[in-house]
Tab-separated table of C-alpha atoms and ligand atoms in Angstrom:
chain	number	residue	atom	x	y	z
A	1	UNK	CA	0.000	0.000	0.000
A	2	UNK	CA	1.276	3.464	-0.889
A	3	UNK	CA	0.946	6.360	0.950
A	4	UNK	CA	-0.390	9.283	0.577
A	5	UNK	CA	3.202	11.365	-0.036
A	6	UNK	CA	3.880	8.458	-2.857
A	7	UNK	CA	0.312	8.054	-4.387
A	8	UNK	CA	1.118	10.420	-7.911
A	9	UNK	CA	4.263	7.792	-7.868
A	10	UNK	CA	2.151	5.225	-8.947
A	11	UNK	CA	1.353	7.047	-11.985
A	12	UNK	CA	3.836	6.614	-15.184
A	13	UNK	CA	4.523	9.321	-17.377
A	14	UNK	CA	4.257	7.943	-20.818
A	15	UNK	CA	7.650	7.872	-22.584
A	16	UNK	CA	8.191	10.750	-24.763
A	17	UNK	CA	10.609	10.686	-27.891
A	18	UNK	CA	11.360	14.419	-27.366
A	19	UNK	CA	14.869	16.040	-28.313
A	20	UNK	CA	16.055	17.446	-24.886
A	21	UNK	CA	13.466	15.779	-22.996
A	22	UNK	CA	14.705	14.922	-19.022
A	23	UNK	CA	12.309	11.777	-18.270
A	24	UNK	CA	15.340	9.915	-17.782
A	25	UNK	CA	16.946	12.398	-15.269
A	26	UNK	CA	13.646	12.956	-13.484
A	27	UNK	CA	15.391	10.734	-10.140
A	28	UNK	CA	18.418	12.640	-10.385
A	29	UNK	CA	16.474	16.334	-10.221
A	30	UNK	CA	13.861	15.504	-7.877
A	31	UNK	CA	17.371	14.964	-5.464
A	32	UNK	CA	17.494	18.754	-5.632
A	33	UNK	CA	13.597	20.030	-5.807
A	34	UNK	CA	13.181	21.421	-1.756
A	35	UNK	CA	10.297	20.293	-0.009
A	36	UNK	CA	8.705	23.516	0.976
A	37	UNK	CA	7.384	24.148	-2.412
A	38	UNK	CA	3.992	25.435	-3.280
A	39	UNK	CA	3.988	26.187	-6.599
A	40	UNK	CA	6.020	25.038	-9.260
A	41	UNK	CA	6.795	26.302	-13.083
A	42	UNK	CA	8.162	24.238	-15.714
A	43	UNK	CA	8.983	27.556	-17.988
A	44	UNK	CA	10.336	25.457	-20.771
A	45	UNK	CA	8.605	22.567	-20.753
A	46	UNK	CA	8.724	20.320	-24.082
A	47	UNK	CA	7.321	16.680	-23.556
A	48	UNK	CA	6.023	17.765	-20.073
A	49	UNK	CA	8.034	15.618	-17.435
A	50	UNK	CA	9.283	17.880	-15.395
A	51	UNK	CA	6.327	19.189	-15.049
A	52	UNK	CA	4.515	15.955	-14.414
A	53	UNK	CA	7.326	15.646	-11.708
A	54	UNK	CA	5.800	18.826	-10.021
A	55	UNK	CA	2.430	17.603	-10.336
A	56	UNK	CA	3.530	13.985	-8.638
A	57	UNK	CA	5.112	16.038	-6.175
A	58	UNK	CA	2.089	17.884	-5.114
A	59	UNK	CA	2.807	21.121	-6.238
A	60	UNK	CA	0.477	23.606	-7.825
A	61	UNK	CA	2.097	22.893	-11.054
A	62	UNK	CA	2.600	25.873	-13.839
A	63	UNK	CA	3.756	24.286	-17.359
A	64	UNK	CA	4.602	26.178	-20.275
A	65	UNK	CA	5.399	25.899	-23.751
A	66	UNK	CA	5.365	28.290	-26.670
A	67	UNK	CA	4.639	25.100	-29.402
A	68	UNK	CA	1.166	24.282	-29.159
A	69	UNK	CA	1.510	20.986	-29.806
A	70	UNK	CA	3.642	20.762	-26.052
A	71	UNK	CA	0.811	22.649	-24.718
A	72	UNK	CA	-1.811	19.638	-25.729
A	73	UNK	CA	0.388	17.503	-23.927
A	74	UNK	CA	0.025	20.014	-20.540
A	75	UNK	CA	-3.091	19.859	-21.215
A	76	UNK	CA	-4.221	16.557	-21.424
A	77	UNK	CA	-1.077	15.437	-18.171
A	78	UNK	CA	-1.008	18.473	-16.227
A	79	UNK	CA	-4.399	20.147	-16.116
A	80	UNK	CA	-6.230	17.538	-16.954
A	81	UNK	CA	-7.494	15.855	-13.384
A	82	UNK	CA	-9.799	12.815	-14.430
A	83	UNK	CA	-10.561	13.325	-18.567
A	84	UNK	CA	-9.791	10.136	-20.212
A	85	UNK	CA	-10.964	9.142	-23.647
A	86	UNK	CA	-13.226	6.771	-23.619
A	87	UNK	CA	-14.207	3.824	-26.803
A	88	UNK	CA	-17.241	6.345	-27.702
A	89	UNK	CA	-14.798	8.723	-28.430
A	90	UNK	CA	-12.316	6.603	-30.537
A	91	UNK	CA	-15.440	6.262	-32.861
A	92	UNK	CA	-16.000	9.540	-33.040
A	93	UNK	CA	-12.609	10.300	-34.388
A	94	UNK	CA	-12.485	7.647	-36.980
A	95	UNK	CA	-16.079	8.280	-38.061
A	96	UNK	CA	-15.763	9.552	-41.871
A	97	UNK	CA	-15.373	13.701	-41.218
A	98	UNK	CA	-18.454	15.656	-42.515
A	99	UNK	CA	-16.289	18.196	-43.918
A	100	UNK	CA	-13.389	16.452	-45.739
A	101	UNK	CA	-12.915	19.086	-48.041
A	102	UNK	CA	-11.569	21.816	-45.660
A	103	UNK	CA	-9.260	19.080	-44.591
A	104	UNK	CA	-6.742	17.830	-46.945
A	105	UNK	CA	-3.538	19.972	-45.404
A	106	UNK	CA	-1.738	16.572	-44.596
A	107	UNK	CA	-2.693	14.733	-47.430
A	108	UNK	CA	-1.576	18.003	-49.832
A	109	UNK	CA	1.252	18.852	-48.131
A	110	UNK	CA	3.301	15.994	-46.380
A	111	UNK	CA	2.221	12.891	-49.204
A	112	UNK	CA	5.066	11.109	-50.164
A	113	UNK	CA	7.331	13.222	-47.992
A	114	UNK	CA	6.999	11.506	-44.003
A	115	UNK	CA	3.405	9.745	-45.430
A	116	UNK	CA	1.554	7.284	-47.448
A	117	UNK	CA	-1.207	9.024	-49.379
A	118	UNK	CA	-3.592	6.810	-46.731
A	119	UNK	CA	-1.641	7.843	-43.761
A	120	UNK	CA	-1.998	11.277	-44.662
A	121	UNK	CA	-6.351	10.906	-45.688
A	122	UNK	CA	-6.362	9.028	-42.403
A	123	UNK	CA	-4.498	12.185	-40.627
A	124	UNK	CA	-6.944	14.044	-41.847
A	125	UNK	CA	-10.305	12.562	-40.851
A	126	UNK	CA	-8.920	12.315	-37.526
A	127	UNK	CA	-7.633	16.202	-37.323
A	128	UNK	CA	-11.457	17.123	-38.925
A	129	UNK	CA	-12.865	14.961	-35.914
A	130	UNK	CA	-11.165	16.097	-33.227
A	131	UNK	CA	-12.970	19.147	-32.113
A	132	UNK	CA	-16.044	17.507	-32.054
A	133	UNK	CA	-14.767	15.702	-28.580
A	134	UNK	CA	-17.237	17.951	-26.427
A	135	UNK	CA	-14.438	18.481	-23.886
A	136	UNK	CA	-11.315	20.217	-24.181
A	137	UNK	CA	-9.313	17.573	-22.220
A	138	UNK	CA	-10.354	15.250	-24.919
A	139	UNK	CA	-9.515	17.113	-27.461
A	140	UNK	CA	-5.784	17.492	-25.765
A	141	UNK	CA	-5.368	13.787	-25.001
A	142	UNK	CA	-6.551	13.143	-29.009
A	143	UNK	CA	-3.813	15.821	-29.997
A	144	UNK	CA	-1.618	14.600	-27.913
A	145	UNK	CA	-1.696	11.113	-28.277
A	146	UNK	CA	-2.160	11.019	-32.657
A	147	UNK	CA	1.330	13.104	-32.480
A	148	UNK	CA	3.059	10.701	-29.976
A	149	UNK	CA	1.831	8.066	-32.441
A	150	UNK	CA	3.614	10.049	-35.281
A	151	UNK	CA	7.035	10.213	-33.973
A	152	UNK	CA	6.812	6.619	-33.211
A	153	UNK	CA	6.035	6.033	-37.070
A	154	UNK	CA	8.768	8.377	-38.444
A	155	UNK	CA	12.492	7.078	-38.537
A	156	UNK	CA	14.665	9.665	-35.536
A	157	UNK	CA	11.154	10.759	-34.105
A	158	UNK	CA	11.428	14.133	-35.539
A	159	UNK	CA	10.444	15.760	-38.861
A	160	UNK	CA	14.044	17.521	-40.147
A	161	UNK	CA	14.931	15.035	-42.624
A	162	UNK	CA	13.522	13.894	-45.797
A	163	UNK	CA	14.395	10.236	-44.783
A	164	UNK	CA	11.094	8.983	-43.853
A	165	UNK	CA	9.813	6.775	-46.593
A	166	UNK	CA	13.155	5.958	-47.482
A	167	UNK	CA	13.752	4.314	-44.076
A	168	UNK	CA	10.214	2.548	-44.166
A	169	UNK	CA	11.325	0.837	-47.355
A	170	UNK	CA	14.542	-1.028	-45.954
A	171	UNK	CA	14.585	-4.157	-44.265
A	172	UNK	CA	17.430	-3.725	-42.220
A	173	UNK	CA	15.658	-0.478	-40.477
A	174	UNK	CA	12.397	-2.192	-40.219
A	175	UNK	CA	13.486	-5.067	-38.709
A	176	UNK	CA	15.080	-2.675	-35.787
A	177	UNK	CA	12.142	-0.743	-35.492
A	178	UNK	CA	8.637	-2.450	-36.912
A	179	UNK	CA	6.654	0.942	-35.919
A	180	UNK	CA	8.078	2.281	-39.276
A	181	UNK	CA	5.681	0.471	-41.499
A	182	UNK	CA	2.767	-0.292	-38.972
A	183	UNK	CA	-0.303	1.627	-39.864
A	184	UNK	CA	-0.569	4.838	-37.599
A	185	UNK	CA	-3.814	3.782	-36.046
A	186	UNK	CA	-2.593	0.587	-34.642
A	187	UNK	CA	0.108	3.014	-33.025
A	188	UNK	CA	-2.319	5.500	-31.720
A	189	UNK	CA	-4.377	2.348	-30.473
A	190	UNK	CA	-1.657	0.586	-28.637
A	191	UNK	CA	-0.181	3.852	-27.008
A	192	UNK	CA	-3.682	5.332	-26.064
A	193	UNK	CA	-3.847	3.307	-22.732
A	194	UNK	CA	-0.543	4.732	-21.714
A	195	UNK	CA	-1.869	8.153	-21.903
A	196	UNK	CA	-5.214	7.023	-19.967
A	197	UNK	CA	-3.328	5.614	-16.891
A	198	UNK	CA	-1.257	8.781	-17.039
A	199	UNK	CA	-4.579	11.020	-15.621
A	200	UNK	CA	-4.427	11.595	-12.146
A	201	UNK	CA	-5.871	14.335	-9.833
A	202	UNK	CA	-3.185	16.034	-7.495
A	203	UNK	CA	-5.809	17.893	-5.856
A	204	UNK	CA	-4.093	21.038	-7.032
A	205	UNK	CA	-5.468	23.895	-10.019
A	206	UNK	CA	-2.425	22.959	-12.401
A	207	UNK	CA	-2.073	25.518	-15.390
A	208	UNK	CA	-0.537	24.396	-19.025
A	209	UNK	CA	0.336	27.608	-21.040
A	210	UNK	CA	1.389	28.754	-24.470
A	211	UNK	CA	3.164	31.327	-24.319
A	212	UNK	CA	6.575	32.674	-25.420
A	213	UNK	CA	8.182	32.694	-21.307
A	214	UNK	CA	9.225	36.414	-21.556
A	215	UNK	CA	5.313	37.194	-22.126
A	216	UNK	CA	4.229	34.496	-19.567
A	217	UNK	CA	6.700	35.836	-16.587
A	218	UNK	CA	5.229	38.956	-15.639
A	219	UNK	CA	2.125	37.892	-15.846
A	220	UNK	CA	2.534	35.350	-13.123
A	221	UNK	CA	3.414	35.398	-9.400
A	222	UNK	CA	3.822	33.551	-6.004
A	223	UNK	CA	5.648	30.811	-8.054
A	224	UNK	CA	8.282	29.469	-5.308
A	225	UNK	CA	10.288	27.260	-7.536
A	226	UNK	CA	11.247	27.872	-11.525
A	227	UNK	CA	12.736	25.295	-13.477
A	228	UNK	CA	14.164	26.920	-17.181
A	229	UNK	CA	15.156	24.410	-19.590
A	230	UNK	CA	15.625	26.624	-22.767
A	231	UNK	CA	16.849	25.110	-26.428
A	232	UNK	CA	20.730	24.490	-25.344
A	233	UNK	CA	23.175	27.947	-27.264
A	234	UNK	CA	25.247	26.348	-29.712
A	235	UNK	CA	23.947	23.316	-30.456
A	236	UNK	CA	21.288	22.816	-33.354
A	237	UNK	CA	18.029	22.848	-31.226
A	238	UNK	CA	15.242	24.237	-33.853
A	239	UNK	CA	12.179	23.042	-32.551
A	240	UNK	CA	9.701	25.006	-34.814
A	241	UNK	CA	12.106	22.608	-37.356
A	242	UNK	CA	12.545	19.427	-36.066
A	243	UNK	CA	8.875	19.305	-34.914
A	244	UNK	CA	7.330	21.630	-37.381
A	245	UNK	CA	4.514	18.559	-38.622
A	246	UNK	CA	3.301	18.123	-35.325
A	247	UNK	CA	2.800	22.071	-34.806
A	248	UNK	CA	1.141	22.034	-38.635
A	249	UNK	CA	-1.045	19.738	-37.591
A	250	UNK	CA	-2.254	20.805	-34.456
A	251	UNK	CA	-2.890	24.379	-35.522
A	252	UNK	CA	-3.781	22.892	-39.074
A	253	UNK	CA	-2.306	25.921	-40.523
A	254	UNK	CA	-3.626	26.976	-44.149
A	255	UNK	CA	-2.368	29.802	-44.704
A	256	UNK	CA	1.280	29.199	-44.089
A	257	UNK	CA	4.011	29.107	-46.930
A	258	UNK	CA	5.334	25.244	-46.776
A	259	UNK	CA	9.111	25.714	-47.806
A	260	UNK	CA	12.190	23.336	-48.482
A	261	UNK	CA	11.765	19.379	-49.090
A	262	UNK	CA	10.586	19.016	-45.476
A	263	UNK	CA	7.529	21.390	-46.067
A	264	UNK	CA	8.364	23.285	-42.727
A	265	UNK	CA	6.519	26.627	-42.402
A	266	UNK	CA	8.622	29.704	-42.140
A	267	UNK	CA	8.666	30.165	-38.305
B	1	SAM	C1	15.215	21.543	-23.927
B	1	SAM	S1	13.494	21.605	-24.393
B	1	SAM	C2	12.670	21.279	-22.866
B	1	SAM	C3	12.628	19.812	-22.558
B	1	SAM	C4	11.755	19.487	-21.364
B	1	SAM	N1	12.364	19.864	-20.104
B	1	SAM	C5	11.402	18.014	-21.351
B	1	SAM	O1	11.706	17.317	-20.370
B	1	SAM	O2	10.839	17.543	-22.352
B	1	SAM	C6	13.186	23.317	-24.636
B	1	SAM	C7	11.742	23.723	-24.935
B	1	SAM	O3	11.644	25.139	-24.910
B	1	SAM	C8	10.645	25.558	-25.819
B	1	SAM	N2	10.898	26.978	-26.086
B	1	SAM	C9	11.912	27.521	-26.804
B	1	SAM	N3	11.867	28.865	-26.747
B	1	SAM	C10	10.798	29.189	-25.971
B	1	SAM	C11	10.250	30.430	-25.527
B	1	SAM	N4	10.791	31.587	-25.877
B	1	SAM	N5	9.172	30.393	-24.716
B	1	SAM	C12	8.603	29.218	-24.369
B	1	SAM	N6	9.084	28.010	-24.760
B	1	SAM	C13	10.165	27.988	-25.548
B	1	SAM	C14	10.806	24.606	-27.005
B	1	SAM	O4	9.609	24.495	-27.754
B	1	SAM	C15	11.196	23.291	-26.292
B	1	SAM	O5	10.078	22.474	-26.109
């Protein structure tokens, strides 16, 4: 039997594939969180798991990200207290879209370059669904858990290289990694659970934001511990590039110029 103190410990945060992403340092940080914390911001926070650390930890836990697609995931982990998405809802997003005209941006814009033509219609129909989940929470775990399910699918789990089909085509690749030719909703199906069991109420009113952090900081107070884990000077860190798909997606942006043979959108 756990107690109390350890409850949130029973409750695994799903693993992300996230460049910079600390889930495997969370022991080693906790070492040096202080005990006499209220509230708790994760300024920079990526895949969320230092800020599902906080939120274990029983702190009022403040998350942001400026990438709406990180947000979803703060959403759906951090805010979220009890939303889970339930088989009524999985219909709902497969259910042929009313309006498939308006959405075609995958299958336009990303065929042939990280997608099969029926990966990308099945993208699609999914996206075109998704706001029809009556409850915001749903609507974050859906967004959350369809882009987890795309980084599993693409070779490197990020979207800077124009090696996607490429990879899914060789043997050698495929036999290390048999995600890279399974059919995205088999992915989405098989991780979903994960992302169910990962709800939990700390009893606490946990914020995810999306915000650039020199807008969010003044605008916010009474935090007693900050935890800044900005893109690393130097080293080659472009989120808005590596993980420009999953942000296109999310924000299902039409109006964006899609440049260079990775289609990224001019940040
Ligand atoms: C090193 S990663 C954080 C990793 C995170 N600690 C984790 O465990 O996944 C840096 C994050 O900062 C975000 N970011 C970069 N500039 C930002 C800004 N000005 N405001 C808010 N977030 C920003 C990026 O989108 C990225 O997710």
């Amino acid at each position: 039997m756990l107690f109390k103190e350890d409850k949130n410990f029973g409750f695994q945060f799903p693993e992300p594939q996230y460049l910079g992403a600390k889930h495997t340092h969370l022991a080693w940080i906790k070492k040096f969180i202080p005990r006499n914390v209220t509230t708790a911001l994760d300024a920079f926070s990526g895949s969320q798991s230092v800020a599902f650390l906080f939120k274990q930890m029983w702190f009022t836990t403040f998350s942001n990200d400026f990438l709406n697609f990180n947000n979803q995931i703060g959403l759906a982990l951090i805010e979220n207290k009890e939303v889970k998405l339930t088989k009524e809802d999985i219909k709902l997003l497969y259910q042929p879209a009313a309006n498939k005209t308006d959405f075609e941006l995958m299958e336009n814009t990303f065929t042939n370059v990280f997608f099969e033509k029926k990966e990308a219609e099945f993208l699609d129909n999914f996206r075109a669904n998704i706001p029809l989940l009556d409850n915001t929470f749903k609507q974050a775990l859906a967004y959350t858990i369809i882009n987890r399910s795309m980084t599993r699918k693409i070779t490197m789990g990020h979207f800077g290289h124009t090696q996607a089909l490429v990879y899914a085509s060789d043997p050698e690749r495929i036999k290390r990694n048999r995600s890279l030719i399974r059919p995205i909703k088999e992915i989405f199906e098989e991780i979903l659970p994960k992302y169910n069991n990962a709800v939990f109420d700390n009893e606490k009113e946990n914020r995810s934001f999306n915000k650039n952090i020199l807008d969010l900081l003044p605008t916010i107070d009474n935090i007693d511990l900050a935890y800044f884990d900005p893109p690393y000077c130097d080293s080659h860190a472009d989120y808005q590039g590596f993980y420009h798909l999953l942000e296109t997606y999310t924000e299902y942006w039409k109006d964006k110029e899609f440049i260079n043979g990775i289609k990224r959108y001019e940040p």
